Short mmCIF file of C-alpha atoms in Angstrom, two decimals:
data_model
loop_
_atom_site.label_atom_id
_atom_site.label_comp_id
_atom_site.label_asym_id
_atom_site.label_seq_id
_atom_site.Cartn_x
_atom_site.Cartn_y
_atom_site.Cartn_z
CA MET H 1 -0.59 59.72 40.08
CA ASN H 2 -3.05 63.27 39.57
CA TYR H 3 -5.56 62.95 37.29
CA PRO H 4 -7.22 66.56 36.26
CA ALA H 5 -10.81 67.21 38.17
CA LYS H 6 -12.43 66.24 34.95
CA GLY H 7 -11.28 62.89 35.37
CA ARG H 8 -11.22 62.92 38.99
CA HIS H 9 -14.71 63.02 38.26
CA VAL H 10 -15.80 60.36 36.11
CA LEU H 11 -13.86 57.32 37.70
CA THR H 12 -15.70 58.75 40.96
CA MET H 13 -19.33 58.29 38.80
CA SER H 14 -18.01 54.95 37.75
CA ALA H 15 -16.72 53.74 41.21
CA THR H 16 -20.61 54.90 42.07
CA VAL H 17 -22.16 52.85 39.75
CA ALA H 18 -19.95 49.30 39.45
CA THR H 19 -20.95 49.88 42.74
CA ALA H 20 -24.82 50.08 42.11
CA ILE H 21 -24.40 46.76 38.88
CA GLY H 22 -22.75 44.83 41.52
CA VAL H 23 -25.56 44.56 44.36
CA ALA H 24 -27.90 44.14 41.87
CA ALA H 25 -25.98 41.61 40.29
CA LEU H 26 -25.82 40.28 44.37
CA LEU H 27 -28.97 39.94 44.65
CA LEU H 28 -30.04 38.83 41.31
CA ALA H 29 -27.73 35.77 41.28
CA ALA H 30 -29.20 35.36 45.16
CA THR H 31 -32.95 35.54 43.92
CA SER H 32 -31.75 32.83 41.47
CA LEU H 33 -29.72 30.45 43.82
CA ALA H 34 -33.09 30.24 45.92
CA ALA H 35 -35.49 29.75 43.12
CA ALA H 36 -33.54 27.01 41.16
CA PRO H 37 -33.88 24.01 42.06
CA ALA H 38 -30.65 21.39 43.49
CA PRO H 39 -28.35 20.73 40.77
CA ALA H 40 -28.02 16.88 39.66
CA ALA H 41 -25.46 14.72 41.45
CA ALA H 42 -23.72 14.57 37.77
CA GLN H 43 -23.91 15.95 33.96
CA SER H 44 -23.52 14.17 31.38
CA PRO H 45 -20.31 14.54 29.10
CA THR H 46 -20.37 16.68 26.15
CA ALA H 47 -21.15 14.20 23.25
CA THR H 48 -17.81 13.53 21.34
CA PRO H 49 -18.17 15.27 17.46
CA THR H 50 -19.62 12.66 14.83
CA ARG H 51 -16.29 12.57 12.60
CA SER H 52 -16.32 12.61 8.61
CA LEU H 53 -16.79 9.65 6.58
CA SER H 54 -13.32 9.37 4.37
CA THR H 55 -12.89 9.50 1.05
CA CYS H 56 -11.02 6.56 1.19
CA VAL H 57 -12.05 3.45 -0.74
CA ALA H 58 -11.32 -0.18 1.24
CA ARG H 59 -10.58 -2.72 -1.61
CA PRO H 60 -10.53 -6.10 1.27
CA THR H 61 -9.95 -9.78 -0.23
CA LYS H 62 -9.97 -13.01 1.67
CA GLU H 63 -8.58 -16.09 0.41
CA LEU H 64 -7.82 -20.10 1.76
CA TRP H 65 -5.04 -22.76 0.39
CA PRO H 66 -6.03 -25.17 -0.30
CA PRO H 67 -9.73 -25.11 -0.84
CA VAL H 68 -9.93 -28.99 0.05
CA VAL H 69 -8.16 -31.08 3.30
CA GLY H 70 -7.74 -33.73 4.61
CA LEU H 71 -9.61 -34.45 8.14
CA GLY H 72 -7.87 -32.32 11.19
CA ALA H 73 -5.64 -30.96 8.42
CA THR H 74 -4.63 -27.03 8.52
CA VAL H 75 -5.13 -24.49 6.12
CA ASP H 76 -3.90 -20.90 5.35
CA VAL H 77 -6.28 -17.89 5.28
CA ARG H 78 -4.73 -15.08 3.69
CA LEU H 79 -6.17 -11.38 4.06
CA THR H 80 -5.45 -8.77 1.81
CA VAL H 81 -7.06 -4.83 2.07
CA SER H 82 -5.73 -1.57 0.06
CA PHE H 83 -7.41 1.38 -0.67
CA ARG H 84 -7.87 4.19 -3.35
CA GLY H 85 -9.01 7.49 -3.33
CA CYS H 86 -7.23 8.22 -0.34
CA PRO H 87 -6.37 12.23 0.68
CA GLY H 88 -3.36 13.15 -1.23
CA TYR H 89 -0.21 14.36 0.06
CA VAL H 90 0.10 18.60 -0.31
CA GLY H 91 3.67 18.80 1.69
CA PRO H 92 6.86 18.86 -0.39
CA LEU H 93 8.08 15.35 -1.68
CA HIS H 94 11.83 14.55 -2.54
CA VAL H 95 12.39 11.25 -4.15
CA VAL H 96 15.74 9.72 -4.19
CA LEU H 97 16.53 6.72 -7.01
CA VAL H 98 19.10 4.23 -6.97
CA LEU H 99 19.60 2.37 -9.24
CA ASP H 100 21.13 -0.88 -10.83
CA GLY H 101 23.83 0.14 -12.88
CA SER H 102 25.74 -2.63 -13.44
CA GLY H 103 26.85 -5.20 -15.66
CA SER H 104 24.01 -7.24 -15.95
CA MET H 105 21.72 -5.21 -16.56
CA ALA H 106 22.98 -4.74 -20.40
CA SER H 107 20.99 -7.90 -21.79
CA GLY H 108 18.32 -5.89 -21.80
CA GLY H 109 17.25 -4.54 -18.15
CA GLU H 110 18.81 -1.20 -18.44
CA GLU H 111 16.75 0.77 -21.15
CA GLN H 112 13.22 -0.72 -18.93
CA LEU H 113 14.97 0.34 -16.51
CA LYS H 114 15.22 3.87 -17.66
CA LYS H 115 12.31 4.13 -19.04
CA ALA H 116 10.46 3.54 -16.05
CA ALA H 117 12.51 6.28 -14.01
CA ARG H 118 11.93 8.72 -16.36
CA ASP H 119 8.10 8.31 -16.45
CA LEU H 120 7.85 8.51 -12.90
CA ILE H 121 9.55 12.45 -13.56
CA ASP H 122 7.37 12.66 -15.56
CA LYS H 123 4.52 12.00 -13.46
CA LEU H 124 5.63 14.20 -10.61
CA ASN H 125 5.08 17.50 -11.99
CA MET H 126 7.99 19.19 -10.46
CA LYS H 127 7.15 22.09 -13.16
CA ASP H 128 3.93 23.04 -11.76
CA ASN H 129 5.40 21.27 -8.00
CA PRO H 130 8.43 23.08 -6.89
CA ALA H 131 8.14 21.63 -3.85
CA ASN H 132 8.67 18.41 -5.35
CA GLU H 133 12.64 17.52 -6.05
CA VAL H 134 14.24 14.25 -7.32
CA GLY H 135 18.11 12.82 -6.87
CA VAL H 136 19.90 10.16 -8.78
CA VAL H 137 22.07 7.57 -7.76
CA SER H 138 23.62 4.97 -9.78
CA PHE H 139 25.45 2.13 -8.42
CA ASN H 140 27.66 -1.26 -9.73
CA SER H 141 31.08 -1.85 -7.41
CA ALA H 142 30.86 0.50 -6.24
CA ALA H 143 28.26 4.46 -5.53
CA LYS H 144 28.31 7.76 -8.23
CA VAL H 145 26.20 10.11 -7.14
CA LEU H 146 24.73 11.46 -11.11
CA CYS H 147 22.87 14.59 -9.74
CA GLN H 148 21.47 15.65 -5.93
CA LEU H 149 17.83 17.12 -5.24
CA THR H 150 16.26 19.48 -7.52
CA ASN H 151 13.60 20.51 -9.27
CA ARG H 152 14.19 21.01 -12.65
CA ALA H 153 12.81 17.70 -14.61
CA SER H 154 15.08 18.07 -17.55
CA GLN H 155 18.43 17.89 -14.93
CA ALA H 156 16.73 14.51 -13.64
CA LEU H 157 16.24 12.80 -16.95
CA GLY H 158 19.75 13.48 -17.85
CA CYS H 159 21.07 11.63 -14.36
CA VAL H 160 18.40 8.85 -15.51
CA ASP H 161 20.41 8.93 -18.43
CA ARG H 162 23.88 8.38 -18.08
CA VAL H 163 22.94 5.41 -15.57
CA GLY H 164 25.46 2.66 -17.00
CA ALA H 165 25.38 -1.09 -17.15
CA SER H 166 29.38 -2.42 -16.48
CA GLY H 167 30.70 -3.76 -13.53
CA GLY H 168 29.25 -5.42 -9.78
CA SER H 169 26.70 -4.91 -7.42
CA CYS H 170 27.53 -3.15 -4.29
CA ILE H 171 24.21 -2.30 -3.18
CA ASP H 172 24.96 -0.71 0.64
CA CYS H 173 27.23 1.37 -1.33
CA GLY H 174 23.92 2.73 -3.27
CA ILE H 175 21.98 3.33 -0.22
CA LYS H 176 24.70 4.66 1.47
CA ALA H 177 25.04 7.99 -1.38
CA GLY H 178 21.30 7.99 -1.67
CA LEU H 179 21.58 8.95 2.28
CA GLY H 180 23.33 11.54 1.78
CA VAL H 181 22.16 12.82 -1.05
CA MET H 182 18.78 12.64 1.21
CA ASN H 183 20.18 14.30 3.91
CA ARG H 184 21.59 17.38 1.81
CA GLY H 185 18.11 18.03 0.57
CA ARG H 186 16.70 18.42 4.07
CA THR H 187 19.35 20.31 5.14
CA ASN H 188 18.63 23.64 2.55
CA ALA H 189 15.43 23.11 2.03
CA ALA H 190 13.54 25.69 4.52
CA ASP H 191 10.23 23.56 5.52
CA ARG H 192 12.02 20.48 6.05
CA ASP H 193 9.87 18.99 9.56
CA THR H 194 7.45 18.77 6.08
CA ILE H 195 9.19 16.90 3.33
CA ARG H 196 8.05 13.27 2.96
CA GLU H 197 11.41 11.50 1.79
CA VAL H 198 11.39 8.48 -0.39
CA MET H 199 14.06 6.09 -1.90
CA ILE H 200 13.25 3.70 -4.68
CA ILE H 201 15.37 1.08 -5.24
CA VAL H 202 16.52 -1.47 -7.79
CA ALA H 203 18.61 -4.19 -9.18
CA ASP H 204 18.95 -7.48 -10.86
CA GLY H 205 20.81 -9.02 -8.80
CA ASP H 206 22.62 -9.85 -4.85
CA ASN H 207 24.63 -7.88 -3.00
CA THR H 208 28.01 -8.72 -3.44
CA SER H 209 28.46 -8.08 -0.09
CA GLY H 210 25.99 -10.15 0.96
CA CYS H 211 22.60 -8.91 3.10
CA GLY H 212 24.23 -7.55 5.48
CA PRO H 213 25.58 -4.77 4.72
CA ALA H 214 22.38 -3.84 2.33
CA MET H 215 20.35 -4.26 6.18
CA ALA H 216 22.61 -2.38 8.14
CA ALA H 217 22.35 0.93 5.46
CA ALA H 218 18.87 0.40 4.93
CA GLY H 219 18.01 0.02 8.59
CA GLN H 220 19.89 3.57 8.91
CA THR H 221 17.86 5.31 6.10
CA LYS H 222 14.82 3.77 8.03
CA GLY H 223 16.06 5.31 11.28
CA GLN H 224 15.45 8.48 9.73
CA GLN H 225 12.24 8.89 8.69
CA ILE H 226 13.00 7.53 4.96
CA ILE H 227 10.66 5.41 3.20
CA LEU H 228 12.05 3.00 0.81
CA PHE H 229 10.84 0.95 -1.95
CA THR H 230 12.58 -2.11 -2.70
CA ILE H 231 11.93 -3.51 -5.59
CA CYS H 232 13.93 -7.26 -7.29
CA ALA H 233 14.42 -6.84 -11.05
CA GLY H 234 15.81 -10.53 -11.80
CA PRO H 235 15.61 -13.63 -10.58
CA SER H 236 18.72 -13.64 -9.46
CA CYS H 237 17.99 -11.01 -7.18
CA ASP H 238 17.35 -12.23 -3.48
CA ALA H 239 14.06 -11.16 -2.58
CA ALA H 240 14.02 -12.18 0.94
CA CYS H 241 16.81 -9.53 1.64
CA PHE H 242 15.03 -6.67 -0.40
CA ARG H 243 12.18 -7.51 1.11
CA ALA H 244 13.82 -7.32 4.39
CA VAL H 245 15.45 -3.66 3.43
CA ALA H 246 12.29 -1.76 2.27
CA SER H 247 9.92 -0.22 4.41
CA ALA H 248 7.04 -2.55 4.36
CA PRO H 249 6.59 -6.43 2.93
CA SER H 250 4.22 -4.15 0.75
CA HIS H 251 6.93 -1.60 -0.49
CA HIS H 252 9.10 -4.92 -2.60
CA PHE H 253 7.91 -6.29 -5.66
CA ASP H 254 9.39 -8.79 -7.33
CA VAL H 255 9.09 -8.36 -11.82
CA ALA H 256 11.04 -9.13 -14.13
CA PRO H 257 12.07 -6.69 -16.46
CA ALA H 258 9.26 -5.47 -18.71
CA GLY H 259 7.13 -4.90 -15.60
CA LEU H 260 9.24 -1.32 -14.40
CA TRP H 261 7.21 0.42 -15.61
CA GLU H 262 4.11 -0.95 -14.26
CA THR H 263 5.87 -0.89 -10.81
CA PHE H 264 7.23 2.25 -11.35
CA GLY H 265 3.64 3.75 -12.03
CA ARG H 266 2.11 2.04 -8.65
CA ILE H 267 4.93 3.61 -6.04
CA HIS H 268 3.53 6.95 -7.53
CA ALA H 269 0.17 6.74 -6.94
CA GLU H 270 1.15 5.73 -3.37
CA ILE H 271 3.79 8.90 -2.71
CA ILE H 272 1.17 11.13 -3.70
CA VAL H 273 -1.34 9.73 -0.95
CA GLN H 274 -1.63 10.22 2.43
CA PRO H 275 -0.50 6.84 4.75
CA LEU H 276 -4.07 5.66 6.83
CA ARG H 277 -3.77 6.69 11.09
CA GLU H 278 -5.04 2.96 11.20
CA VAL H 279 -6.23 0.66 10.13
CA VAL H 280 -7.90 -2.53 12.52
CA VAL H 281 -9.02 -5.80 11.02
CA THR H 282 -11.05 -8.31 13.64
CA ASP H 283 -11.32 -11.50 11.96
CA THR H 284 -12.99 -14.06 14.16
CA LEU H 285 -13.24 -17.78 13.65
CA GLY H 286 -15.84 -20.05 11.98
CA ALA H 287 -17.21 -22.05 15.37
CA ASP H 288 -15.69 -24.85 14.00
CA MET H 289 -12.07 -23.84 13.34
CA LEU H 290 -9.21 -23.79 15.71
CA LEU H 291 -5.90 -21.04 15.58
CA VAL H 292 -2.58 -22.48 14.97
CA PRO H 293 -0.74 -20.70 17.99
CA GLY H 294 1.83 -18.66 16.65
CA SER H 295 0.23 -18.12 13.10
CA ALA H 296 -1.47 -14.80 12.78
CA SER H 297 1.25 -12.66 10.83
CA ALA H 298 1.31 -9.01 9.82
CA PRO H 299 2.92 -5.70 9.35
CA GLY H 300 2.01 -4.99 13.58
CA ALA H 301 1.65 -7.42 16.07
CA ALA H 302 -1.45 -9.31 16.18
CA VAL H 303 -3.88 -10.02 20.02
CA THR H 304 -6.00 -12.77 19.68
CA ASP H 305 -7.71 -14.62 22.53
CA GLY H 306 -8.38 -18.46 20.75
CA ARG H 307 -10.93 -17.43 18.21
CA SER H 308 -11.07 -14.02 16.94
CA VAL H 309 -7.77 -11.93 15.51
CA VAL H 310 -7.08 -8.41 15.92
CA TRP H 311 -4.49 -6.63 13.82
CA ARG H 312 -4.28 -2.84 14.78
CA LEU H 313 -1.94 -1.34 12.19
CA ALA H 314 -0.34 1.94 12.22
CA ASN H 315 0.35 4.69 9.24
CA ALA H 316 -0.96 1.93 7.00
CA PRO H 317 -0.42 1.98 3.51
CA THR H 318 -2.18 2.38 0.43
CA MET H 319 -0.70 -0.55 -0.84
CA PRO H 320 -2.11 -4.15 -0.27
CA THR H 321 -1.44 -5.18 3.25
CA GLU H 322 -1.52 -9.39 3.91
CA LEU H 323 -2.68 -10.95 6.82
CA GLN H 324 -2.44 -14.48 7.92
CA LEU H 325 -3.38 -17.01 10.26
CA THR H 326 -3.45 -20.89 10.01
CA LEU H 327 -6.54 -23.05 11.10
CA ARG H 328 -6.81 -26.27 12.25
CA VAL H 329 -9.95 -27.64 10.71
CA PRO H 330 -12.38 -30.80 11.70
CA ASN H 331 -11.63 -33.93 12.04
CA VAL H 332 -15.44 -34.07 10.13
CA ALA H 333 -16.10 -34.12 6.46
CA GLY H 334 -18.12 -30.63 5.51
CA THR H 335 -17.88 -27.77 3.84
CA TYR H 336 -16.92 -25.07 6.41
CA PRO H 337 -17.35 -22.01 6.85
CA THR H 338 -13.29 -20.35 8.23
CA ASN H 339 -14.82 -17.22 9.99
CA ALA H 340 -17.92 -16.35 11.54
CA SER H 341 -16.95 -12.18 10.18
CA ALA H 342 -14.04 -10.37 9.31
CA VAL H 343 -14.63 -6.84 9.25
CA GLY H 344 -11.94 -3.61 9.61
CA THR H 345 -11.54 -0.35 10.17
CA PHE H 346 -9.43 2.33 9.57
CA VAL H 347 -8.90 6.01 10.46
CA ASP H 348 -6.95 8.18 6.70
CA ALA H 349 -4.63 10.89 7.14
CA LEU H 350 -7.70 13.55 8.09
CA GLY H 351 -8.68 11.91 10.02
CA ALA H 352 -12.39 10.87 8.73
CA THR H 353 -13.35 7.27 8.92
CA GLY H 354 -13.83 4.47 7.30
CA ALA H 355 -15.02 0.83 7.50
CA PHE H 356 -15.40 -2.64 5.52
CA THR H 357 -16.18 -6.00 5.49
CA PHE H 358 -14.00 -9.76 4.16
CA PRO H 359 -15.50 -12.11 2.30
CA LEU H 360 -15.95 -15.22 4.11
CA PRO H 361 -14.48 -17.97 2.22
CA THR H 362 -14.78 -21.57 3.68
CA VAL H 363 -12.74 -25.00 3.20
CA ARG H 364 -14.02 -28.65 2.24
CA VAL H 365 -12.85 -31.24 4.59
CA ASP H 366 -12.33 -34.59 3.09
CA PRO H 367 -10.89 -37.88 3.89
CA ASN H 368 -9.82 -38.75 0.29
CA ALA H 369 -8.09 -35.13 -0.74
CA PRO H 370 -4.92 -34.64 -2.67
CA PRO H 371 -1.40 -34.02 -0.91
CA PRO H 372 -1.46 -30.63 0.52
CA VAL H 373 1.12 -28.56 -1.95
CA PRO H 374 2.47 -25.33 -1.24
CA TRP H 375 0.36 -21.74 -2.34
CA PRO H 376 0.51 -20.77 -5.95
CA THR H 377 3.11 -18.28 -6.59
CA ALA H 378 1.65 -15.00 -8.18
CA THR H 379 3.17 -14.57 -11.11
CA PRO H 380 5.53 -11.13 -10.76
CA ILE H 381 3.76 -7.85 -11.23
CA GLY H 382 4.18 -6.18 -14.48
CA ALA H 383 5.76 -9.79 -16.01
CA GLY H 384 3.93 -9.51 -19.11
CA LEU H 385 3.22 -6.11 -19.44
CA ARG H 386 5.88 -4.57 -22.09
CA PRO H 387 6.39 -0.59 -21.98
CA THR H 388 5.89 -0.32 -25.41
CA ALA H 389 3.27 -0.93 -27.82
CA THR H 390 2.74 -4.98 -29.02
CA PRO H 391 0.69 -6.46 -31.60
CA ALA H 392 -0.53 -8.76 -28.86
CA PRO H 393 0.55 -10.96 -25.09
CA GLY H 394 2.53 -14.22 -25.80
CA ILE H 395 0.92 -16.69 -24.25
CA GLY H 396 3.18 -17.17 -21.41
CA ASP H 397 1.97 -13.62 -20.57
CA ALA H 398 -1.36 -14.31 -19.30
CA ALA H 399 -1.82 -14.97 -15.06
CA PRO H 400 -4.26 -16.00 -12.88
CA CYS H 401 -6.08 -13.75 -10.89
CA PRO H 402 -4.88 -15.15 -6.71
CA ARG H 403 -8.54 -16.01 -6.07
CA LEU H 404 -9.28 -17.74 -8.30
CA MET H 405 -7.16 -20.54 -6.97
CA ASN H 406 -10.00 -21.74 -4.57
CA ARG H 407 -12.98 -21.01 -6.63
CA LEU H 408 -13.04 -22.96 -9.83
CA PRO H 409 -11.39 -26.30 -10.25
CA ARG H 410 -7.70 -26.39 -11.48
CA ALA H 411 -8.23 -27.65 -14.79
CA ALA H 412 -10.54 -24.98 -15.83
CA ILE H 413 -7.69 -22.60 -14.64
CA ASP H 414 -4.54 -24.47 -16.89
CA ALA H 415 -6.94 -25.01 -19.85
CA ALA H 416 -7.73 -21.02 -20.50
CA LEU H 417 -4.35 -20.41 -19.42
CA ALA H 418 -3.41 -22.80 -22.13
CA ASP H 419 -5.31 -21.56 -25.25
CA PRO H 420 -5.97 -17.72 -24.00
CA THR H 421 -6.71 -16.93 -27.50
CA ARG H 422 -10.59 -18.83 -26.45
CA VAL H 423 -10.91 -16.35 -23.52
CA GLY H 424 -12.70 -13.34 -23.91
CA GLY H 425 -11.02 -10.54 -23.29
CA TRP H 426 -7.50 -11.80 -24.69
CA GLY H 427 -5.50 -9.42 -26.09
CA VAL H 428 -7.65 -6.35 -25.94
CA PRO H 429 -6.57 -3.18 -24.75
CA CYS H 430 -7.93 -1.64 -21.57
CA ARG H 431 -9.42 1.23 -22.85
CA VAL H 432 -10.95 -0.09 -26.07
CA GLY H 433 -10.23 2.48 -29.39
CA GLN H 434 -7.23 4.06 -28.39
CA PRO H 435 -3.67 2.79 -29.03
CA VAL H 436 -1.43 0.52 -26.63
CA GLY H 437 1.23 1.63 -24.44
CA PRO H 438 2.31 2.56 -21.21
CA MET H 439 -0.80 3.56 -20.13
CA ASN H 440 -3.04 1.38 -22.15
CA PRO H 441 -1.45 -2.14 -21.19
CA LEU H 442 -3.05 -5.49 -22.93
CA ARG H 443 -6.05 -7.17 -20.73
CA ARG H 444 -3.74 -10.75 -19.18
CA TRP H 445 -5.45 -11.44 -16.10
CA LEU H 446 -7.38 -13.87 -15.68
CA ASP H 447 -10.55 -13.68 -13.17
CA LEU H 448 -14.24 -14.26 -13.37
CA ARG H 449 -16.64 -12.48 -15.07
CA ASN H 450 -18.62 -10.93 -12.27
CA ALA H 451 -15.72 -11.27 -8.91
CA ASN H 452 -18.94 -11.27 -6.94
CA LEU H 453 -20.65 -14.52 -7.67
CA PRO H 454 -19.57 -17.53 -7.88
CA TRP H 455 -17.99 -19.93 -11.04
CA HIS H 456 -20.23 -21.11 -13.52
CA PRO H 457 -18.78 -21.95 -16.52
CA VAL H 458 -21.67 -20.78 -18.76
CA PHE H 459 -23.53 -18.13 -16.14
CA ASN H 460 -19.99 -16.59 -14.92
CA GLY H 461 -17.12 -18.07 -16.50
CA VAL H 462 -13.53 -16.75 -16.96
CA VAL H 463 -12.15 -13.86 -18.89
CA PHE H 464 -8.75 -11.50 -19.09
CA LYS H 465 -8.74 -8.15 -17.46
CA CYS H 466 -6.85 -5.55 -16.83
CA GLY H 467 -6.21 -6.74 -13.37
CA CYS H 468 -7.13 -8.24 -10.14
CA GLY H 469 -8.44 -5.20 -8.18
#
């Protein structure tokens, strides 16, 4: 290549200068090497940056049953943890409602279901969140798509109003139709890889063709990473089947029709936050306890060395997650702690970390212990709440918090439930001074006045609260 004379001069000067600089650099480097000490055999690795503290707040509880057992008997231990204040979900949210439109819903469940679904649509605030969309499917003897995924709240609300109450109950038909709605919405979306997809299935009875077809349809749905919530809204619903259909045990609910509003609210609170990347719970047994082989259960696999159990859960929900194990108590009478320690750690969706500690219950070993009975069945979620204002709850609406069962005599619980009007908090709105309604129910859950202290009939008795958190 030909350069003008000026260019050749500049290049020649640059080369000369570069050569001089290079020689100087070599001399300096040689001098430095001669003066520097020999390098260490190995250098310390760079410290890993400290993770930030998560905004998630863990709420651990630990219960056992029965609280009094015979010599050498077994006791069941249940650990439950839920989370509040976790990072919110900011991506597109697609929700398909698969709603029971069979004839059995005509007895009152139809209107309760519609009110709960309308409230969920309102809470999704689609006007201010253009990426949020709702689709509606109704099923009876067959399934009908009432509307595809839409960001128009008025359209989704209108579709909910069209859910009827006649015919049989083909739940698997509804799941398949809901999957079709989800697939169509995913295909039409520009940012399909960021969509969080949720299907909510509500039924008040069994699937006409049995659990197998419902399980198959649910398996296909979950295989596409769609989150499945199931709600049994009546006593004739196959709860065991619906629990298996759901994405996780915590994603299934057994409720009376009047509890649908509260349940939809809990599902909304879950789907607008991100799951935790990981939750690890380590339970170390008490010195006198023996783990019953194969008794450790959880949504994920449990690892045990015989003296401790470790559960490692990925993509854990913020809803309550239950972990269980069964212990064999000693052959000597006395009161024993079931565990030496029970702790947990977690990593939230943003990579921030946190830790929590479970309480340590004790079991009384007594040669005169009463015969064992099954673990008390908790009152279905929302069984007594009403989505409309009521002057006062009925006595049948009162329910004990599960943790009471091993913290005070059963007679004291029964007495409070038999005449709740004599217990503080009964009939009082959750938010005093405001009208009773869907957002302000009456207190109905029996609990200790201070849940962190032992029961005492005078100094720490029972009161009715808004919940068992």
